[in-house]
Amino acid sequence: TGVQTCALPIFLAAQEGLDWVHDKLLLRTGFSLSHNADSTSMVRNHAGTYYYSSVENFASDALSFATFGLSNALDPMNQHNCDQHGKAWRDSTGQLHGLGYLPCYSYYSQTMGPTDWHLSTNDWAAYATAQWQPGKRLVFSTSLRWERQQLPPPIAAVSNPDLPLTQKLPTLGNEWGPRASVAWGTGEKHWPVLRLGYGMYFGRTNNSVLETALTQTGSLRGDLNFFLRPTDNLNAGGAPPFPYVLAGQPPTMEKPGAVEFAPNFRNAEIHQAEATVEETLPGHVQLSATAAVSLGRRLPITIDTNLDPALNPGTITYAVVDGTGKGPIRTPQITVPFFASWPSTNSPTGFGGRLNSHYQQITEIISGANSTYEAAILRVSRSSRRGLGFHVRYTYGHAMDWNPNESTQVSGSEVLAPDNFNQEYGTSSLDVRHSVSAMLIWQTAWKLRGFTGRFANGWMLSGTGHLRTGLPYTMRTSGSVPQEFETSGAAIVGLGPGMNGYGGDNRVYGVGRNTYRYPGTWKADARLGKRFHLGETRELQLMAESFSLFNHQNITRIETTGYAIHSGGRTGSLPTLNFLTGLKTGQVEFGQPLDSNATDFYRERQIDFGVRMTF
């Protein structure tokens, strides 16, 4: 199922400015106020979502429902579904097992709650700027900007004293952003122009994030976000069989998720600086070279903090299955940390793993990630009303970060493991090393007369081209929620999906973030036009244009799953990591393209014809 939301945003803004000029000094000051009001209905994921590790498991659940219906789908005395192992399997004696009364999906999620939420925020800002030009070739500028985001109060109806951090939003405080620049030189007498600038800027906490924190407090009167595994049926009967969803809160299971802000949370802080040299060459050609740096600080990141340190993490050992030997894990077994429900004498159910057993994930939003972007930019351009004009830009960039949350939504933990944040440092998902863009326009400069001029005058040819190296991507896992068994037969099940059962960034241990890259992308667009002057102010223009002129296939989606997780067996067999080699029927190989030219920017070739009349 998809995301279902309906929102009515209202945005109001007011601003005022004042300029004062005296001799070589310019002063500017002003303020602004922005008011955002949101009214949201229809709960996200209200209809529930099932996650399957294989088509076979989905078919098993669908056929069981078609044959037995809801009343007998999970009947322990009429076993026809999956057992705790999640699939059919044989023990050491060759006996076939696998029939049980559990659903065959890996896990199920659903959000329930009211469908009428209202919140509003105010953004205040004021600035003061001074610009001084002591000479013809020198200009100084300095400014200071003040910002403050005013957050809404907590919703009293969903107050939850059991989780104190959900009862209040952070105080973001005053944000002061200094900025300064200097320009030296002049275009006269071919003097180069040097520009230096620095600025400090602040991000904003989105209203969608605020709404999630305000409504998902874990209170039974708020939005309840449930994460259920098939094995949760063993004790509480909480996980529904496919295709049914929860009509209300499970009567014997009160383990929703909750979202909270860290007490010291602040808006993101960005420092930007650049140095540019510009020169005008003969022929009206302008050349500029820029060095730029951008430092992101206090970027938001989400972590599940509801972990019992006495039990988590333990360890889990996987048997690695790779028939080709091409996978990055070269050992036959690998042992990694494991966040799971472990046997516990302190838990009423006999299993523990959550610090607060009344909740699933408690997602905390913290200001804990940094980023660094460095770039060198070279531009060459020529502007011409008649004849040849062009703009060419080349950029070399390098971006590194600590895996900040780049989404406008709160979707659970974003890190691989909460106890080792150093593993998050790596190439940014937005890293583009090399990019080139060019625009060319040519217009006939001659003005012939008579019959020849009607066809030779007024032609225009233009084109744009874009080329860049591919974006990075991370090798990830899919399949079952990790699971192994004790000698007694008790199942130890991960708290969530992923190799370590944490439910965060489900990448492969030992393989860094964004160590693989998409193929490079490029496209070209072109337009051919002809103008006919019809006398006085009347003009007829004919156009033919093509987008994606060469119909080059740019890969827009790729298979990022490297290993599929299969649970262990009661006989002591290890859970397995199966490398996706593409050798099996219906299996997709890791790194295989899945889609091309499937975005708004990268599309199939399109050809348009147009006629325009002006008068």
Coordinates of C-alpha atoms in Angstrom, one line a residue:
T1 CA 0.0 0.0 0.0
G2 CA 1.1 3.5 -0.6
V3 CA 1.2 6.7 1.5
Q4 CA -2.2 8.3 2.1
T5 CA -2.2 12.0 3.2
C6 CA -4.3 15.0 2.6
A7 CA -2.9 18.4 3.7
L8 CA -4.2 21.9 3.4
P9 CA -1.3 24.3 3.9
I10 CA -1.7 28.1 4.4
F11 CA 1.3 30.4 4.0
L12 CA 1.2 34.1 4.9
A13 CA 4.2 36.4 4.8
A14 CA 5.0 40.0 5.5
Q15 CA 8.2 41.9 5.1
E16 CA 9.6 45.5 5.2
G17 CA 12.9 47.0 4.2
L18 CA 14.7 50.3 4.5
D19 CA 17.7 51.6 2.4
W20 CA 19.9 54.6 3.3
V21 CA 22.6 55.9 1.0
H22 CA 25.3 58.4 2.0
D23 CA 28.2 59.2 -0.2
K24 CA 30.0 55.8 -0.7
L25 CA 28.1 54.0 2.0
L26 CA 24.9 52.0 1.6
L27 CA 22.9 50.7 4.6
R28 CA 20.0 48.3 4.3
T29 CA 17.9 46.9 7.1
G30 CA 14.6 45.0 7.2
F31 CA 12.5 42.2 8.8
S32 CA 10.1 39.5 7.7
L33 CA 7.5 37.2 9.2
S34 CA 6.3 34.0 7.7
H35 CA 3.3 32.1 9.1
N36 CA 2.7 28.5 8.1
A37 CA -0.5 26.7 9.1
D38 CA -1.1 23.1 8.2
S39 CA -4.3 21.0 8.5
T40 CA -3.8 17.3 7.8
S41 CA -6.2 14.5 7.4
M42 CA -5.9 10.8 6.5
V43 CA -3.2 9.0 8.5
R44 CA -0.1 7.9 6.7
N45 CA 0.1 4.2 6.1
H46 CA -3.5 3.9 7.5
A47 CA -4.2 0.8 5.3
G48 CA -1.0 -1.0 6.4
T49 CA 2.0 -2.4 4.5
Y50 CA 3.2 -6.0 4.2
Y51 CA 6.9 -6.7 3.5
Y52 CA 7.8 -10.0 1.9
S53 CA 11.3 -11.5 1.4
S54 CA 10.3 -13.5 -1.6
V55 CA 7.5 -14.0 -4.2
E56 CA 7.0 -17.5 -2.9
N57 CA 6.1 -16.3 0.6
F58 CA 3.7 -13.8 -0.8
A59 CA 2.0 -16.5 -2.9
S60 CA 1.8 -18.8 0.1
D61 CA -0.1 -16.2 2.1
A62 CA -2.4 -15.3 -0.8
L63 CA -3.2 -19.0 -1.5
S64 CA -3.8 -19.7 2.2
F65 CA -6.3 -16.8 2.4
A66 CA -8.0 -17.9 -0.7
T67 CA -8.4 -21.4 0.6
F68 CA -9.0 -21.0 4.3
G69 CA -10.1 -17.4 4.8
L70 CA -9.5 -15.4 7.9
S71 CA -11.1 -17.7 10.4
N72 CA -8.7 -20.6 9.8
A73 CA -5.7 -18.8 8.3
L74 CA -3.8 -18.9 11.7
D75 CA -5.4 -22.0 13.2
P76 CA -2.7 -23.9 15.1
M77 CA -4.7 -27.1 14.6
N78 CA -4.8 -26.7 10.9
Q79 CA -1.3 -25.7 9.9
H80 CA -0.9 -24.6 6.4
N81 CA 1.1 -21.4 6.6
C82 CA 4.7 -20.7 7.7
D83 CA 6.3 -21.6 10.9
Q84 CA 8.8 -19.5 12.9
H85 CA 11.5 -20.3 10.3
G86 CA 9.5 -18.5 7.6
K87 CA 9.8 -21.1 4.9
A88 CA 9.9 -24.8 4.2
W89 CA 13.1 -26.5 5.4
R90 CA 14.5 -30.0 6.2
D91 CA 16.2 -31.1 9.4
S92 CA 19.4 -33.1 9.7
T93 CA 17.4 -36.3 9.2
G94 CA 15.8 -35.1 6.0
Q95 CA 12.4 -34.6 7.4
L96 CA 10.4 -31.8 5.8
H97 CA 9.3 -28.9 8.1
G98 CA 7.9 -25.5 7.5
L99 CA 4.1 -25.8 7.9
G100 CA 2.8 -23.7 10.7
Y101 CA 0.2 -21.1 11.6
L102 CA 2.2 -17.9 11.2
P103 CA 2.0 -15.5 8.3
C104 CA 4.8 -15.8 5.7
Y105 CA 5.6 -12.1 5.4
S106 CA 8.8 -10.7 7.0
Y107 CA 7.1 -7.9 8.9
Y108 CA 4.0 -5.6 8.8
S109 CA 3.6 -2.0 9.6
Q110 CA 0.5 0.2 10.1
T111 CA -0.3 3.6 11.5
M112 CA -3.6 4.3 13.2
G113 CA -5.0 7.4 14.9
P114 CA -7.1 10.5 14.4
T115 CA -7.4 12.1 11.0
D116 CA -7.6 15.7 11.9
W117 CA -4.4 17.5 13.0
H118 CA -3.6 21.2 13.0
L119 CA -0.3 23.0 13.6
S120 CA 1.3 26.3 12.8
T121 CA 4.8 27.8 12.9
N122 CA 6.1 31.3 12.7
D123 CA 9.5 32.2 11.2
W124 CA 10.9 35.6 12.2
A125 CA 13.9 37.2 10.5
A126 CA 15.7 40.5 10.5
Y127 CA 18.8 41.7 8.8
A128 CA 21.2 44.6 8.6
T129 CA 23.7 45.2 5.7
A130 CA 26.4 47.7 5.1
Q131 CA 28.2 48.2 1.7
W132 CA 31.1 50.5 1.4
Q133 CA 33.0 51.4 -1.8
P134 CA 36.1 53.4 -0.9
G135 CA 37.3 53.4 -4.5
K136 CA 36.4 52.5 -8.0
R137 CA 38.0 49.1 -7.8
L138 CA 37.1 48.0 -4.3
V139 CA 33.8 47.2 -2.6
F140 CA 33.3 45.8 1.0
S141 CA 30.0 44.3 2.2
T142 CA 29.1 42.9 5.6
S143 CA 25.8 41.9 7.1
L144 CA 24.2 40.1 10.0
R145 CA 20.9 38.1 9.8
W146 CA 18.8 37.1 12.8
E147 CA 16.4 34.2 12.5
R148 CA 14.0 32.4 14.9
Q149 CA 11.7 29.5 14.2
Q150 CA 8.7 29.5 16.6
L151 CA 7.4 26.0 17.1
P152 CA 3.9 25.0 18.1
P153 CA 3.1 23.9 21.6
P154 CA 2.6 20.2 22.4
I155 CA -0.9 18.7 21.9
A156 CA -2.4 18.2 25.3
A157 CA -4.7 15.4 24.2
V158 CA -1.8 13.1 23.3
S159 CA 0.5 13.9 26.2
N160 CA 2.4 10.9 27.4
P161 CA 4.1 11.2 30.8
D162 CA 5.7 7.8 30.2
L163 CA 8.0 9.4 27.6
P164 CA 8.9 12.9 28.9
L165 CA 10.7 14.0 25.8
T166 CA 7.5 13.6 23.7
Q167 CA 5.8 16.2 25.9
K168 CA 7.7 19.2 24.5
L169 CA 9.4 20.4 21.4
P170 CA 12.9 21.9 21.6
T171 CA 13.6 25.6 21.9
L172 CA 15.5 26.4 18.8
G173 CA 16.6 29.8 20.2
N174 CA 18.0 32.8 18.3
E175 CA 20.2 32.1 15.2
W176 CA 22.7 34.8 14.1
G177 CA 24.3 34.5 10.7
P178 CA 27.2 36.8 9.9
R179 CA 28.1 37.4 6.2
A180 CA 30.9 39.3 4.6
S181 CA 32.3 39.8 1.1
V182 CA 34.9 41.9 -0.8
A183 CA 35.3 42.6 -4.5
W184 CA 38.4 44.1 -6.1
G185 CA 39.1 45.0 -9.7
T186 CA 37.2 46.3 -12.7
G187 CA 36.4 45.2 -16.2
E188 CA 38.1 48.3 -17.6
K189 CA 41.7 48.0 -18.9
H190 CA 41.4 44.2 -18.5
W191 CA 41.9 44.2 -14.8
P192 CA 40.8 40.9 -13.3
V193 CA 38.1 40.9 -10.7
L194 CA 38.6 39.1 -7.4
R195 CA 35.6 38.2 -5.2
L196 CA 35.7 36.7 -1.8
G197 CA 32.7 35.8 0.3
Y198 CA 31.7 34.0 3.5
G199 CA 28.2 33.4 4.9
M200 CA 26.6 31.5 7.7
Y201 CA 23.1 30.1 7.1
F202 CA 20.5 28.0 9.0
G203 CA 18.2 25.3 8.0
R204 CA 14.6 24.8 9.0
T205 CA 12.7 22.0 10.8
N206 CA 9.9 21.0 8.4
N207 CA 6.3 21.0 9.6
S208 CA 5.9 17.4 8.5
V209 CA 8.6 16.4 11.0
L210 CA 7.0 18.5 13.7
E211 CA 3.6 16.9 13.1
T212 CA 5.1 13.4 13.4
A213 CA 6.7 14.3 16.8
L214 CA 3.6 16.0 18.0
T215 CA 1.2 13.2 17.1
Q216 CA 3.3 10.0 17.6
T217 CA 3.9 10.3 21.3
G218 CA 3.0 6.7 22.1
S219 CA -0.3 7.9 23.5
L220 CA -3.3 5.7 22.7
R221 CA -5.1 8.9 21.6
G222 CA -2.4 9.9 19.1
D223 CA -1.0 8.3 15.9
L224 CA 0.0 4.7 16.7
N225 CA 2.8 3.4 14.5
F226 CA 3.0 -0.5 14.7
F227 CA 5.8 -2.7 13.6
L228 CA 4.8 -6.4 13.8
R229 CA 6.6 -9.6 13.0
P230 CA 4.9 -12.9 12.4
T231 CA 6.4 -14.3 15.6
D232 CA 4.6 -11.7 17.6
N233 CA 1.6 -14.0 17.1
L234 CA 3.1 -16.6 19.4
N235 CA 2.3 -14.8 22.6
A236 CA -0.1 -12.0 21.8
G237 CA -1.9 -12.7 18.6
G238 CA -1.1 -9.3 17.3
A239 CA 0.2 -9.7 13.8
P240 CA -2.7 -10.0 11.3
P241 CA -2.8 -12.6 8.5
F242 CA -2.6 -11.3 4.9
P243 CA -4.5 -9.4 3.6
Y244 CA -6.2 -8.1 6.7
V245 CA -5.2 -5.0 8.6
L246 CA -5.7 -3.9 12.2
A247 CA -9.1 -2.4 12.7
G248 CA -8.0 -0.9 16.0
Q249 CA -5.3 -1.2 18.6
P250 CA -4.6 -4.9 19.3
P251 CA -6.2 -5.8 22.6
T252 CA -3.2 -7.7 24.0
M253 CA -0.4 -5.7 22.4
E254 CA 0.4 -2.1 23.4
K255 CA 3.7 -1.6 21.6
P256 CA 3.5 1.3 19.2
G257 CA 6.4 3.4 18.2
A258 CA 7.1 7.0 19.3
V259 CA 9.0 10.0 18.0
E260 CA 10.8 12.6 20.1
F261 CA 13.4 15.4 19.8
A262 CA 16.6 15.4 21.7
P263 CA 16.7 18.1 24.3
N264 CA 19.6 19.9 22.7
F265 CA 18.2 19.7 19.1
R266 CA 18.9 22.8 17.0
N267 CA 18.3 23.7 13.4
A268 CA 21.1 22.8 10.9
E269 CA 23.9 25.3 10.5
I270 CA 25.8 25.8 7.2
H271 CA 29.0 27.7 6.6
Q272 CA 29.7 28.7 3.0
A273 CA 32.8 30.4 1.5
E274 CA 34.0 31.0 -2.0
A275 CA 36.7 32.8 -3.9
T276 CA 36.3 33.8 -7.6
V277 CA 38.5 35.3 -10.2
E278 CA 36.9 36.8 -13.3
E279 CA 38.5 38.0 -16.5
T280 CA 37.2 39.4 -19.7
L281 CA 39.0 38.1 -22.8
P282 CA 39.0 39.5 -26.3
G283 CA 35.9 38.8 -28.3
H284 CA 33.6 39.5 -25.3
V285 CA 34.5 36.1 -23.8
Q286 CA 34.2 36.0 -20.0
L287 CA 36.2 33.5 -17.9
S288 CA 35.8 32.8 -14.2
A289 CA 37.3 30.3 -11.8
T290 CA 35.8 29.6 -8.4
A291 CA 36.8 27.6 -5.3
A292 CA 33.9 26.9 -3.0
V293 CA 33.4 25.1 0.3
S294 CA 30.3 24.3 2.3
L295 CA 30.3 22.9 5.8
G296 CA 27.1 21.5 7.2
R297 CA 26.9 21.3 11.0
R298 CA 24.2 20.0 13.3
L299 CA 22.4 18.2 10.5
P300 CA 19.4 16.1 11.7
I301 CA 19.7 12.3 12.1
T302 CA 17.3 9.8 13.7
I303 CA 18.2 7.0 16.0
D304 CA 16.2 4.3 17.8
T305 CA 17.0 4.8 21.5
N306 CA 14.7 2.1 22.9
L307 CA 17.4 -0.6 23.3
D308 CA 18.2 -2.5 26.5
P309 CA 22.0 -2.2 26.9
A310 CA 22.0 -5.3 29.1
L311 CA 20.9 -7.5 26.2
N312 CA 21.7 -5.5 23.0
P313 CA 23.7 -5.9 21.0
G314 CA 24.5 -9.6 21.1
T315 CA 26.0 -11.3 18.0
I316 CA 24.7 -13.3 15.1
T317 CA 26.7 -15.5 12.8
Y318 CA 25.7 -15.9 9.1
A319 CA 26.7 -18.5 6.7
V320 CA 27.7 -16.7 3.4
V321 CA 26.3 -18.3 0.2
D322 CA 28.0 -17.0 -2.9
G323 CA 28.3 -19.3 -5.9
T324 CA 30.3 -16.8 -7.9
G325 CA 32.7 -15.6 -5.3
K326 CA 32.1 -12.0 -6.6
G327 CA 30.5 -10.7 -3.4
P328 CA 32.5 -8.4 -1.1
I329 CA 32.3 -10.9 1.9
R330 CA 35.0 -13.5 1.1
T331 CA 34.7 -15.6 4.3
P332 CA 32.3 -18.6 4.6
Q333 CA 30.9 -17.1 7.8
I334 CA 30.6 -13.6 9.2
T335 CA 29.7 -12.5 12.8
V336 CA 28.1 -9.1 13.4
P337 CA 26.4 -7.3 16.2
F338 CA 22.7 -8.4 16.6
F339 CA 19.9 -6.3 18.1
A340 CA 17.1 -8.7 18.9
S341 CA 14.6 -10.0 21.4
W342 CA 16.7 -12.2 23.7
P343 CA 15.6 -14.6 26.4
S344 CA 15.2 -12.6 29.6
T345 CA 14.1 -13.5 33.1
N346 CA 13.1 -9.9 33.7
S347 CA 10.5 -9.7 31.0
P348 CA 6.9 -11.0 31.5
T349 CA 7.0 -12.6 28.1
G350 CA 10.3 -14.2 28.7
F351 CA 12.0 -12.1 26.0
G352 CA 13.6 -8.7 26.3
G353 CA 15.5 -6.3 24.1
R354 CA 13.6 -3.1 24.5
L355 CA 14.6 -0.8 27.4
N356 CA 10.9 0.3 27.7
S357 CA 8.9 -2.9 26.9
H358 CA 5.7 -0.9 26.2
Y359 CA 7.0 0.5 23.0
Q360 CA 8.7 -0.6 19.8
Q361 CA 11.0 2.0 18.2
I362 CA 11.5 5.3 20.1
T363 CA 12.9 7.4 17.4
E364 CA 14.9 10.3 18.6
I365 CA 15.7 13.2 16.3
I366 CA 19.2 14.6 17.1
S367 CA 21.5 17.3 15.7
G368 CA 24.4 14.9 15.2
A369 CA 25.7 14.8 11.6
N370 CA 28.2 16.9 9.7
S371 CA 28.9 17.3 6.0
T372 CA 31.7 18.7 3.9
Y373 CA 31.5 19.9 0.3
E374 CA 34.5 21.2 -1.7
A375 CA 34.3 22.3 -5.3
A376 CA 36.2 24.0 -8.1
I377 CA 34.2 25.6 -10.9
L378 CA 35.3 26.9 -14.2
R379 CA 33.0 29.0 -16.4
V380 CA 33.4 30.3 -20.0
S381 CA 30.7 32.4 -21.6
R382 CA 30.0 34.8 -24.4
S383 CA 26.8 36.8 -24.8
S384 CA 25.8 37.9 -28.2
R385 CA 22.5 39.2 -29.6
R386 CA 23.5 38.2 -33.1
G387 CA 26.0 35.5 -34.0
L388 CA 27.4 33.0 -31.6
G389 CA 26.7 32.9 -27.8
F390 CA 27.6 30.2 -25.4
H391 CA 27.9 29.3 -21.7
V392 CA 30.1 26.3 -20.5
R393 CA 30.6 25.3 -16.9
Y394 CA 32.7 22.5 -15.5
T395 CA 32.5 21.6 -11.8
Y396 CA 34.6 19.2 -9.8
G397 CA 33.0 18.5 -6.4
H398 CA 33.5 16.2 -3.5
A399 CA 31.0 15.7 -0.7
M400 CA 31.4 13.6 2.5
D401 CA 29.0 13.3 5.5
W402 CA 27.8 11.3 8.5
N403 CA 24.6 10.0 6.9
P404 CA 22.1 12.8 7.8
N405 CA 18.4 12.4 7.2
E406 CA 17.8 13.8 3.7
S407 CA 14.0 13.1 3.8
T408 CA 11.2 15.5 4.9
Q409 CA 9.6 12.6 6.8
V410 CA 10.6 10.7 10.0
S411 CA 10.9 7.1 9.0
G412 CA 12.7 5.5 11.9
S413 CA 16.4 5.1 12.5
E414 CA 18.8 6.1 9.7
V415 CA 22.1 4.7 11.1
L416 CA 23.5 1.2 10.8
A417 CA 24.1 0.9 14.6
P418 CA 23.6 3.4 17.4
D419 CA 26.7 2.3 19.3
N420 CA 29.2 3.1 16.6
F421 CA 28.4 6.3 14.9
N422 CA 31.9 6.4 13.2
Q423 CA 30.6 3.8 10.7
E424 CA 28.3 6.5 9.2
Y425 CA 31.1 8.6 7.8
G426 CA 31.5 8.2 4.1
T427 CA 30.8 9.6 0.6
S428 CA 27.6 11.6 0.5
S429 CA 24.6 10.3 -1.4
L430 CA 24.6 13.7 -3.2
D431 CA 28.3 13.4 -4.3
V432 CA 28.8 14.3 -8.0
R433 CA 32.6 14.4 -8.8
H434 CA 32.5 15.8 -12.3
S435 CA 29.8 17.7 -14.1
V436 CA 29.7 19.7 -17.4
S437 CA 26.9 21.7 -18.7
A438 CA 26.8 23.8 -21.9
M439 CA 24.4 26.1 -23.7
L440 CA 24.9 27.2 -27.3
I441 CA 22.8 29.7 -29.3
W442 CA 23.5 30.8 -32.8
Q443 CA 21.5 33.4 -34.7
T444 CA 22.0 34.6 -38.2
A445 CA 23.7 38.0 -38.1
W446 CA 23.1 38.9 -41.8
K447 CA 20.1 40.8 -43.1
L448 CA 19.7 39.9 -46.7
R449 CA 17.0 41.6 -48.8
G450 CA 14.4 40.4 -51.2
F451 CA 13.3 36.9 -51.8
T452 CA 16.6 35.4 -50.6
G453 CA 16.4 37.2 -47.3
R454 CA 13.0 35.8 -46.5
F455 CA 14.5 32.3 -46.3
A456 CA 18.0 33.1 -45.2
N457 CA 17.3 35.6 -42.4
G458 CA 15.9 34.9 -38.9
W459 CA 17.3 31.4 -38.3
M460 CA 18.2 30.4 -34.8
L461 CA 19.9 27.1 -33.6
S462 CA 20.3 26.4 -29.9
G463 CA 21.2 23.5 -27.8
T464 CA 21.9 22.4 -24.2
G465 CA 24.0 19.5 -23.0
H466 CA 24.6 18.0 -19.5
L467 CA 27.1 15.4 -18.5
R468 CA 28.0 14.2 -15.0
T469 CA 29.5 11.2 -13.3
G470 CA 27.0 8.8 -11.6
L471 CA 25.7 9.2 -8.1
P472 CA 26.9 6.8 -5.5
Y473 CA 24.8 4.1 -3.9
T474 CA 25.2 1.6 -1.1
M475 CA 25.0 -2.2 -1.1
R476 CA 22.1 -3.3 1.1
T477 CA 20.4 -6.4 2.4
S478 CA 16.8 -7.6 2.0
G479 CA 14.7 -10.6 2.9
S480 CA 13.6 -11.9 6.3
V481 CA 14.0 -10.2 9.6
P482 CA 17.2 -11.8 11.0
Q483 CA 16.4 -14.8 13.1
E484 CA 18.2 -17.7 14.8
F485 CA 17.2 -20.4 17.3
E486 CA 18.5 -21.6 20.7
T487 CA 19.1 -25.2 21.3
S488 CA 15.7 -25.2 23.2
G489 CA 14.0 -24.1 20.0
A490 CA 13.3 -20.6 21.2
A491 CA 13.4 -18.0 18.4
I492 CA 15.7 -15.0 18.7
V493 CA 14.3 -12.5 16.3
G494 CA 15.8 -9.1 15.3
L495 CA 14.0 -6.0 16.4
G496 CA 13.8 -4.9 12.8
P497 CA 15.1 -5.7 9.3
G498 CA 18.7 -5.4 8.3
M499 CA 21.8 -7.5 8.8
N500 CA 22.1 -6.6 12.5
G501 CA 18.3 -6.6 13.3
Y502 CA 18.4 -2.9 14.3
G503 CA 16.0 -1.7 11.7
G504 CA 18.2 1.2 10.6
D505 CA 20.3 1.6 7.5
N506 CA 20.2 -2.0 6.2
R507 CA 23.7 -2.0 4.5
V508 CA 26.2 -4.8 4.6
Y509 CA 28.8 -4.9 7.3
G510 CA 32.3 -4.4 6.1
V511 CA 31.1 -2.5 3.0
G512 CA 31.2 1.3 3.4
R513 CA 28.4 3.7 2.6
N514 CA 28.2 4.7 -1.1
T515 CA 31.1 2.7 -2.3
Y516 CA 29.4 1.9 -5.7
R517 CA 28.3 4.3 -8.4
Y518 CA 25.7 4.6 -11.1
P519 CA 27.0 4.9 -14.6
G520 CA 27.6 8.4 -15.8
T521 CA 24.6 10.3 -17.3
W522 CA 24.4 12.7 -20.2
K523 CA 21.7 14.3 -22.4
A524 CA 21.4 16.9 -25.1
D525 CA 18.4 19.1 -26.2
A526 CA 18.2 21.1 -29.4
R527 CA 15.9 23.6 -31.0
L528 CA 15.7 25.0 -34.6
G529 CA 13.7 28.1 -35.2
K530 CA 12.9 30.5 -38.1
R531 CA 11.3 34.0 -37.8
F532 CA 9.3 35.6 -40.6
H533 CA 8.7 39.3 -40.3
L534 CA 5.2 40.2 -41.6
G535 CA 5.5 43.9 -41.4
E536 CA 5.1 46.5 -38.6
T537 CA 5.2 44.5 -35.3
R538 CA 3.9 41.2 -36.6
E539 CA 6.1 38.2 -36.6
L540 CA 5.6 34.5 -37.3
Q541 CA 8.0 32.0 -35.6
L542 CA 8.3 28.3 -36.5
M543 CA 10.0 25.9 -34.1
A544 CA 11.2 22.3 -34.0
E545 CA 12.8 21.0 -30.9
S546 CA 14.0 17.7 -29.5
F547 CA 14.5 16.7 -25.8
S548 CA 17.0 13.9 -25.3
L549 CA 18.0 14.3 -28.9
F550 CA 20.2 11.2 -29.0
N551 CA 17.8 9.1 -26.9
H552 CA 20.7 8.0 -24.7
Q553 CA 19.7 5.5 -22.0
N554 CA 20.5 7.0 -18.6
I555 CA 20.2 4.5 -15.7
T556 CA 17.8 6.0 -13.2
R557 CA 17.3 2.9 -10.9
I558 CA 19.7 0.1 -10.1
E559 CA 19.5 -3.1 -8.0
T560 CA 21.2 -2.1 -4.7
T561 CA 20.4 -5.3 -2.8
G562 CA 23.6 -7.3 -2.5
Y563 CA 22.6 -10.1 0.0
A564 CA 19.2 -11.7 0.9
I565 CA 18.8 -12.8 4.5
H566 CA 17.3 -16.2 5.2
S567 CA 16.6 -17.2 8.8
G568 CA 18.3 -20.0 10.6
G569 CA 16.7 -23.3 11.6
R570 CA 15.7 -25.0 14.9
T571 CA 18.3 -27.7 14.3
G572 CA 21.0 -25.1 14.8
S573 CA 21.6 -24.3 11.1
L574 CA 22.9 -20.8 10.7
P575 CA 21.0 -17.9 9.1
T576 CA 22.4 -17.2 5.6
L577 CA 23.5 -14.3 3.6
N578 CA 22.8 -15.1 -0.1
F579 CA 24.6 -13.0 -2.6
L580 CA 22.4 -11.9 -5.5
T581 CA 24.3 -13.3 -8.5
G582 CA 21.4 -13.3 -10.9
L583 CA 22.1 -17.0 -11.7
K584 CA 18.7 -18.2 -10.4
T585 CA 15.5 -17.8 -12.3
G586 CA 13.8 -14.6 -11.4
Q587 CA 16.7 -13.3 -9.4
V588 CA 18.1 -9.9 -10.2
E589 CA 21.9 -9.4 -10.0
F590 CA 23.4 -6.8 -7.7
G591 CA 24.2 -3.6 -9.7
Q592 CA 21.9 -4.6 -12.6
P593 CA 20.0 -1.6 -14.1
L594 CA 16.3 -1.7 -13.3
D595 CA 15.1 1.4 -15.0
S596 CA 16.3 4.1 -17.4
N597 CA 15.1 7.5 -18.5
A598 CA 12.4 7.4 -15.8
T599 CA 12.6 10.8 -14.2
D600 CA 11.4 14.3 -15.0
F601 CA 14.9 15.3 -16.2
Y602 CA 16.0 12.1 -17.9
R603 CA 13.3 11.1 -20.3
E604 CA 12.9 9.3 -23.6
R605 CA 13.4 11.3 -26.8
Q606 CA 10.7 13.8 -27.5
I607 CA 10.2 15.9 -30.6
D608 CA 7.9 19.0 -30.6
F609 CA 6.8 21.3 -33.3
G610 CA 5.4 24.8 -32.6
V611 CA 4.1 27.9 -34.3
R612 CA 4.1 31.3 -32.6
M613 CA 2.4 34.5 -33.8
T614 CA 3.2 37.9 -32.3
F615 CA 1.5 41.1 -33.2

